[in-house]
């Protein structure tokens, strides 16, 4: 079980790093003129971050996390149910950011840098709540 925990922790750290960095890239991408070298560089950075790090880390987080729950039989514990709901929300943020990457790729971004600054706070808030639930287990 220790190695499953290691896999889960490493996956979650990688996933969170990507979810925190991706909107920050988008903040800067908003300031680049469509078609410019800078904009094209941001497109490559966003695409690679999403496909090479964020998505595999998300899959690893789910696989190792579900494996851990199966090993510990935490399915019906209140803290785990609440954590599960927040992880589903975090997964929704992941797919939302993937759609944003696709919009930038098409030079069809409809949002401002301020929008992405605010979007950058959502994964942070979810992460804090998830960590509190796992460590404190309030219910």
PDB file of N, CA and C in Angstrom, residues 77-137:
ATOM      1  N   UNK A  77     -17.041   6.438   4.080  1.00  0.00           N
ATOM      2  CA  UNK A  77     -16.686   7.434   5.095  1.00  0.00           C
ATOM      3  C   UNK A  77     -17.025   8.834   4.583  1.00  0.00           C
ATOM      4  N   UNK A  78     -17.588   9.649   5.468  1.00  0.00           N
ATOM      5  CA  UNK A  78     -18.043  10.981   5.078  1.00  0.00           C
ATOM      6  C   UNK A  78     -16.971  11.851   4.458  1.00  0.00           C
ATOM      7  N   UNK A  79     -15.786  11.863   5.054  1.00  0.00           N
ATOM      8  CA  UNK A  79     -14.704  12.693   4.523  1.00  0.00           C
ATOM      9  C   UNK A  79     -14.346  12.265   3.107  1.00  0.00           C
ATOM     10  N   UNK A  80     -14.404  10.942   2.841  1.00  0.00           N
ATOM     11  CA  UNK A  80     -14.041  10.463   1.508  1.00  0.00           C
ATOM     12  C   UNK A  80     -15.098  10.853   0.476  1.00  0.00           C
ATOM     13  N   UNK A  81     -16.359  10.760   0.850  1.00  0.00           N
ATOM     14  CA  UNK A  81     -17.434  11.151  -0.064  1.00  0.00           C
ATOM     15  C   UNK A  81     -17.287  12.637  -0.429  1.00  0.00           C
ATOM     16  N   UNK A  82     -17.039  13.465   0.582  1.00  0.00           N
ATOM     17  CA  UNK A  82     -16.838  14.898   0.334  1.00  0.00           C
ATOM     18  C   UNK A  82     -15.610  15.133  -0.545  1.00  0.00           C
ATOM     19  N   UNK A  83     -14.525  14.410  -0.262  1.00  0.00           N
ATOM     20  CA  UNK A  83     -13.309  14.533  -1.077  1.00  0.00           C
ATOM     21  C   UNK A  83     -13.602  14.129  -2.513  1.00  0.00           C
ATOM     22  N   UNK A  84     -14.351  13.049  -2.672  1.00  0.00           N
ATOM     23  CA  UNK A  84     -14.687  12.580  -4.019  1.00  0.00           C
ATOM     24  C   UNK A  84     -15.428  13.630  -4.825  1.00  0.00           C
ATOM     25  N   UNK A  85     -16.356  14.304  -4.178  1.00  0.00           N
ATOM     26  CA  UNK A  85     -17.106  15.368  -4.860  1.00  0.00           C
ATOM     27  C   UNK A  85     -16.154  16.485  -5.296  1.00  0.00           C
ATOM     28  N   UNK A  86     -15.225  16.855  -4.415  1.00  0.00           N
ATOM     29  CA  UNK A  86     -14.267  17.913  -4.757  1.00  0.00           C
ATOM     30  C   UNK A  86     -13.296  17.474  -5.845  1.00  0.00           C
ATOM     31  N   UNK A  87     -12.915  16.205  -5.851  1.00  0.00           N
ATOM     32  CA  UNK A  87     -12.018  15.700  -6.904  1.00  0.00           C
ATOM     33  C   UNK A  87     -12.744  15.688  -8.250  1.00  0.00           C
ATOM     34  N   UNK A  88     -14.027  15.366  -8.239  1.00  0.00           N
ATOM     35  CA  UNK A  88     -14.816  15.450  -9.475  1.00  0.00           C
ATOM     36  C   UNK A  88     -14.851  16.908  -9.957  1.00  0.00           C
ATOM     37  N   UNK A  89     -15.017  17.846  -9.031  1.00  0.00           N
ATOM     38  CA  UNK A  89     -14.994  19.271  -9.396  1.00  0.00           C
ATOM     39  C   UNK A  89     -13.632  19.662  -9.965  1.00  0.00           C
ATOM     40  N   UNK A  90     -12.556  19.166  -9.358  1.00  0.00           N
ATOM     41  CA  UNK A  90     -11.205  19.454  -9.854  1.00  0.00           C
ATOM     42  C   UNK A  90     -11.016  18.877 -11.260  1.00  0.00           C
ATOM     43  N   UNK A  91     -11.580  17.717 -11.492  1.00  0.00           N
ATOM     44  CA  UNK A  91     -11.529  17.113 -12.827  1.00  0.00           C
ATOM     45  C   UNK A  91     -12.298  17.982 -13.816  1.00  0.00           C
ATOM     46  N   UNK A  92     -13.405  18.563 -13.375  1.00  0.00           N
ATOM     47  CA  UNK A  92     -14.148  19.500 -14.225  1.00  0.00           C
ATOM     48  C   UNK A  92     -13.307  20.713 -14.579  1.00  0.00           C
ATOM     49  N   UNK A  93     -12.542  21.222 -13.611  1.00  0.00           N
ATOM     50  CA  UNK A  93     -11.628  22.339 -13.879  1.00  0.00           C
ATOM     51  C   UNK A  93     -10.601  21.933 -14.933  1.00  0.00           C
ATOM     52  N   UNK A  94     -10.090  20.723 -14.823  1.00  0.00           N
ATOM     53  CA  UNK A  94      -9.116  20.205 -15.792  1.00  0.00           C
ATOM     54  C   UNK A  94      -9.709  20.267 -17.214  1.00  0.00           C
ATOM     55  N   UNK A  95     -10.931  19.749 -17.364  1.00  0.00           N
ATOM     56  CA  UNK A  95     -11.545  19.731 -18.698  1.00  0.00           C
ATOM     57  C   UNK A  95     -11.926  21.127 -19.173  1.00  0.00           C
ATOM     58  N   UNK A  96     -12.294  22.004 -18.259  1.00  0.00           N
ATOM     59  CA  UNK A  96     -12.537  23.403 -18.612  1.00  0.00           C
ATOM     60  C   UNK A  96     -11.253  24.031 -19.174  1.00  0.00           C
ATOM     61  N   UNK A  97     -10.129  23.805 -18.485  1.00  0.00           N
ATOM     62  CA  UNK A  97      -8.853  24.351 -18.960  1.00  0.00           C
ATOM     63  C   UNK A  97      -8.452  23.733 -20.294  1.00  0.00           C
ATOM     64  N   UNK A  98      -8.778  22.471 -20.496  1.00  0.00           N
ATOM     65  CA  UNK A  98      -8.487  21.827 -21.794  1.00  0.00           C
ATOM     66  C   UNK A  98      -9.269  22.519 -22.913  1.00  0.00           C
ATOM     67  N   UNK A  99     -10.519  22.895 -22.629  1.00  0.00           N
ATOM     68  CA  UNK A  99     -11.294  23.632 -23.634  1.00  0.00           C
ATOM     69  C   UNK A  99     -10.677  25.012 -23.894  1.00  0.00           C
ATOM     70  N   UNK A 100     -10.163  25.638 -22.845  1.00  0.00           N
ATOM     71  CA  UNK A 100      -9.501  26.940 -23.010  1.00  0.00           C
ATOM     72  C   UNK A 100      -8.244  26.800 -23.872  1.00  0.00           C
ATOM     73  N   UNK A 101      -7.468  25.746 -23.644  1.00  0.00           N
ATOM     74  CA  UNK A 101      -6.280  25.488 -24.470  1.00  0.00           C
ATOM     75  C   UNK A 101      -6.696  25.350 -25.928  1.00  0.00           C
ATOM     76  N   UNK A 102      -7.777  24.611 -26.174  1.00  0.00           N
ATOM     77  CA  UNK A 102      -8.263  24.433 -27.549  1.00  0.00           C
ATOM     78  C   UNK A 102      -8.694  25.761 -28.164  1.00  0.00           C
ATOM     79  N   UNK A 103      -9.328  26.622 -27.373  1.00  0.00           N
ATOM     80  CA  UNK A 103      -9.740  27.935 -27.883  1.00  0.00           C
ATOM     81  C   UNK A 103      -8.529  28.789 -28.242  1.00  0.00           C
ATOM     82  N   UNK A 104      -7.505  28.789 -27.378  1.00  0.00           N
ATOM     83  CA  UNK A 104      -6.280  29.526 -27.706  1.00  0.00           C
ATOM     84  C   UNK A 104      -5.641  28.947 -28.963  1.00  0.00           C
ATOM     85  N   UNK A 105      -5.652  27.632 -29.093  1.00  0.00           N
ATOM     86  CA  UNK A 105      -5.056  26.974 -30.263  1.00  0.00           C
ATOM     87  C   UNK A 105      -5.711  27.464 -31.556  1.00  0.00           C
ATOM     88  N   UNK A 106      -7.023  27.719 -31.497  1.00  0.00           N
ATOM     89  CA  UNK A 106      -7.774  28.207 -32.663  1.00  0.00           C
ATOM     90  C   UNK A 106      -7.744  29.732 -32.776  1.00  0.00           C
ATOM     91  N   UNK A 107      -6.998  30.416 -31.886  1.00  0.00           N
ATOM     92  CA  UNK A 107      -7.003  31.884 -31.801  1.00  0.00           C
ATOM     93  C   UNK A 107      -8.423  32.394 -31.568  1.00  0.00           C
ATOM     94  N   UNK A 108      -9.162  31.682 -30.703  1.00  0.00           N
ATOM     95  CA  UNK A 108     -10.557  32.012 -30.443  1.00  0.00           C
ATOM     96  C   UNK A 108     -10.821  32.217 -28.950  1.00  0.00           C
ATOM     97  N   UNK A 109      -9.831  32.692 -28.220  1.00  0.00           N
ATOM     98  CA  UNK A 109     -10.027  32.948 -26.791  1.00  0.00           C
ATOM     99  C   UNK A 109     -11.006  34.101 -26.607  1.00  0.00           C
ATOM    100  N   UNK A 110     -11.982  33.906 -25.732  1.00  0.00           N
ATOM    101  CA  UNK A 110     -13.007  34.921 -25.488  1.00  0.00           C
ATOM    102  C   UNK A 110     -12.871  35.581 -24.111  1.00  0.00           C
ATOM    103  N   UNK A 111     -11.812  35.247 -23.367  1.00  0.00           N
ATOM    104  CA  UNK A 111     -11.687  35.710 -21.986  1.00  0.00           C
ATOM    105  C   UNK A 111     -10.471  36.618 -21.803  1.00  0.00           C
ATOM    106  N   UNK A 112     -10.534  37.402 -20.740  1.00  0.00           N
ATOM    107  CA  UNK A 112      -9.450  38.341 -20.429  1.00  0.00           C
ATOM    108  C   UNK A 112      -8.417  37.693 -19.512  1.00  0.00           C
ATOM    109  N   UNK A 113      -7.303  38.369 -19.346  1.00  0.00           N
ATOM    110  CA  UNK A 113      -6.290  37.921 -18.407  1.00  0.00           C
ATOM    111  C   UNK A 113      -6.840  37.871 -16.985  1.00  0.00           C
ATOM    112  N   UNK A 114      -7.692  38.834 -16.654  1.00  0.00           N
ATOM    113  CA  UNK A 114      -8.323  38.851 -15.325  1.00  0.00           C
ATOM    114  C   UNK A 114      -9.163  37.594 -15.103  1.00  0.00           C
ATOM    115  N   UNK A 115      -9.874  37.163 -16.107  1.00  0.00           N
ATOM    116  CA  UNK A 115     -10.685  35.946 -16.024  1.00  0.00           C
ATOM    117  C   UNK A 115      -9.801  34.752 -15.646  1.00  0.00           C
ATOM    118  N   UNK A 116      -8.646  34.643 -16.299  1.00  0.00           N
ATOM    119  CA  UNK A 116      -7.748  33.516 -16.017  1.00  0.00           C
ATOM    120  C   UNK A 116      -7.049  33.668 -14.660  1.00  0.00           C
ATOM    121  N   UNK A 117      -6.851  34.900 -14.210  1.00  0.00           N
ATOM    122  CA  UNK A 117      -6.314  35.105 -12.857  1.00  0.00           C
ATOM    123  C   UNK A 117      -7.294  34.564 -11.818  1.00  0.00           C
ATOM    124  N   UNK A 118      -8.563  34.815 -12.031  1.00  0.00           N
ATOM    125  CA  UNK A 118      -9.596  34.306 -11.120  1.00  0.00           C
ATOM    126  C   UNK A 118      -9.693  32.782 -11.262  1.00  0.00           C
ATOM    127  N   UNK A 119      -9.672  32.292 -12.494  1.00  0.00           N
ATOM    128  CA  UNK A 119      -9.739  30.844 -12.732  1.00  0.00           C
ATOM    129  C   UNK A 119      -8.577  30.123 -12.060  1.00  0.00           C
ATOM    130  N   UNK A 120      -7.461  30.809 -11.926  1.00  0.00           N
ATOM    131  CA  UNK A 120      -6.276  30.231 -11.297  1.00  0.00           C
ATOM    132  C   UNK A 120      -6.502  29.926  -9.816  1.00  0.00           C
ATOM    133  N   UNK A 121      -7.460  30.606  -9.197  1.00  0.00           N
ATOM    134  CA  UNK A 121      -7.723  30.410  -7.769  1.00  0.00           C
ATOM    135  C   UNK A 121      -8.601  29.195  -7.488  1.00  0.00           C
ATOM    136  N   UNK A 122      -9.360  28.752  -8.458  1.00  0.00           N
ATOM    137  CA  UNK A 122     -10.288  27.634  -8.244  1.00  0.00           C
ATOM    138  C   UNK A 122      -9.558  26.340  -7.881  1.00  0.00           C
ATOM    139  N   UNK A 123      -8.534  25.916  -8.648  1.00  0.00           N
ATOM    140  CA  UNK A 123      -7.842  24.687  -8.240  1.00  0.00           C
ATOM    141  C   UNK A 123      -7.164  24.820  -6.874  1.00  0.00           C
ATOM    142  N   UNK A 124      -6.708  26.012  -6.537  1.00  0.00           N
ATOM    143  CA  UNK A 124      -6.087  26.241  -5.231  1.00  0.00           C
ATOM    144  C   UNK A 124      -7.099  26.008  -4.114  1.00  0.00           C
ATOM    145  N   UNK A 125      -8.279  26.593  -4.249  1.00  0.00           N
ATOM    146  CA  UNK A 125      -9.315  26.436  -3.226  1.00  0.00           C
ATOM    147  C   UNK A 125      -9.735  24.976  -3.092  1.00  0.00           C
ATOM    148  N   UNK A 126      -9.904  24.290  -4.218  1.00  0.00           N
ATOM    149  CA  UNK A 126     -10.273  22.872  -4.171  1.00  0.00           C
ATOM    150  C   UNK A 126      -9.177  22.038  -3.514  1.00  0.00           C
ATOM    151  N   UNK A 127      -7.923  22.325  -3.854  1.00  0.00           N
ATOM    152  CA  UNK A 127      -6.804  21.594  -3.267  1.00  0.00           C
ATOM    153  C   UNK A 127      -6.777  21.756  -1.748  1.00  0.00           C
ATOM    154  N   UNK A 128      -6.953  22.971  -1.271  1.00  0.00           N
ATOM    155  CA  UNK A 128      -6.935  23.226   0.171  1.00  0.00           C
ATOM    156  C   UNK A 128      -8.043  22.426   0.859  1.00  0.00           C
ATOM    157  N   UNK A 129      -9.240  22.485   0.305  1.00  0.00           N
ATOM    158  CA  UNK A 129     -10.363  21.759   0.901  1.00  0.00           C
ATOM    159  C   UNK A 129     -10.113  20.250   0.901  1.00  0.00           C
ATOM    160  N   UNK A 130      -9.556  19.723  -0.179  1.00  0.00           N
ATOM    161  CA  UNK A 130      -9.273  18.287  -0.265  1.00  0.00           C
ATOM    162  C   UNK A 130      -8.236  17.879   0.771  1.00  0.00           C
ATOM    163  N   UNK A 131      -7.173  18.638   0.892  1.00  0.00           N
ATOM    164  CA  UNK A 131      -6.118  18.306   1.861  1.00  0.00           C
ATOM    165  C   UNK A 131      -6.678  18.349   3.283  1.00  0.00           C
ATOM    166  N   UNK A 132      -7.487  19.352   3.589  1.00  0.00           N
ATOM    167  CA  UNK A 132      -8.086  19.433   4.926  1.00  0.00           C
ATOM    168  C   UNK A 132      -8.947  18.192   5.187  1.00  0.00           C
ATOM    169  N   UNK A 133      -9.761  17.810   4.218  1.00  0.00           N
ATOM    170  CA  UNK A 133     -10.614  16.622   4.404  1.00  0.00           C
ATOM    171  C   UNK A 133      -9.787  15.363   4.654  1.00  0.00           C
ATOM    172  N   UNK A 134      -8.715  15.186   3.888  1.00  0.00           N
ATOM    173  CA  UNK A 134      -7.911  13.973   4.014  1.00  0.00           C
ATOM    174  C   UNK A 134      -7.143  13.934   5.340  1.00  0.00           C
ATOM    175  N   UNK A 135      -6.604  15.061   5.750  1.00  0.00           N
ATOM    176  CA  UNK A 135      -5.775  15.087   6.961  1.00  0.00           C
ATOM    177  C   UNK A 135      -6.626  15.152   8.232  1.00  0.00           C
ATOM    178  N   UNK A 136      -7.629  16.037   8.256  1.00  0.00           N
ATOM    179  CA  UNK A 136      -8.437  16.251   9.452  1.00  0.00           C
ATOM    180  C   UNK A 136      -9.543  15.200   9.587  1.00  0.00           C
ATOM    181  N   UNK A 137     -10.081  14.776   8.466  1.00  0.00           N
ATOM    182  CA  UNK A 137     -11.212  13.821   8.437  1.00  0.00           C
ATOM    183  C   UNK A 137     -12.299  14.265   9.411  1.00  0.00           C
TER     184      UNK A 137
END
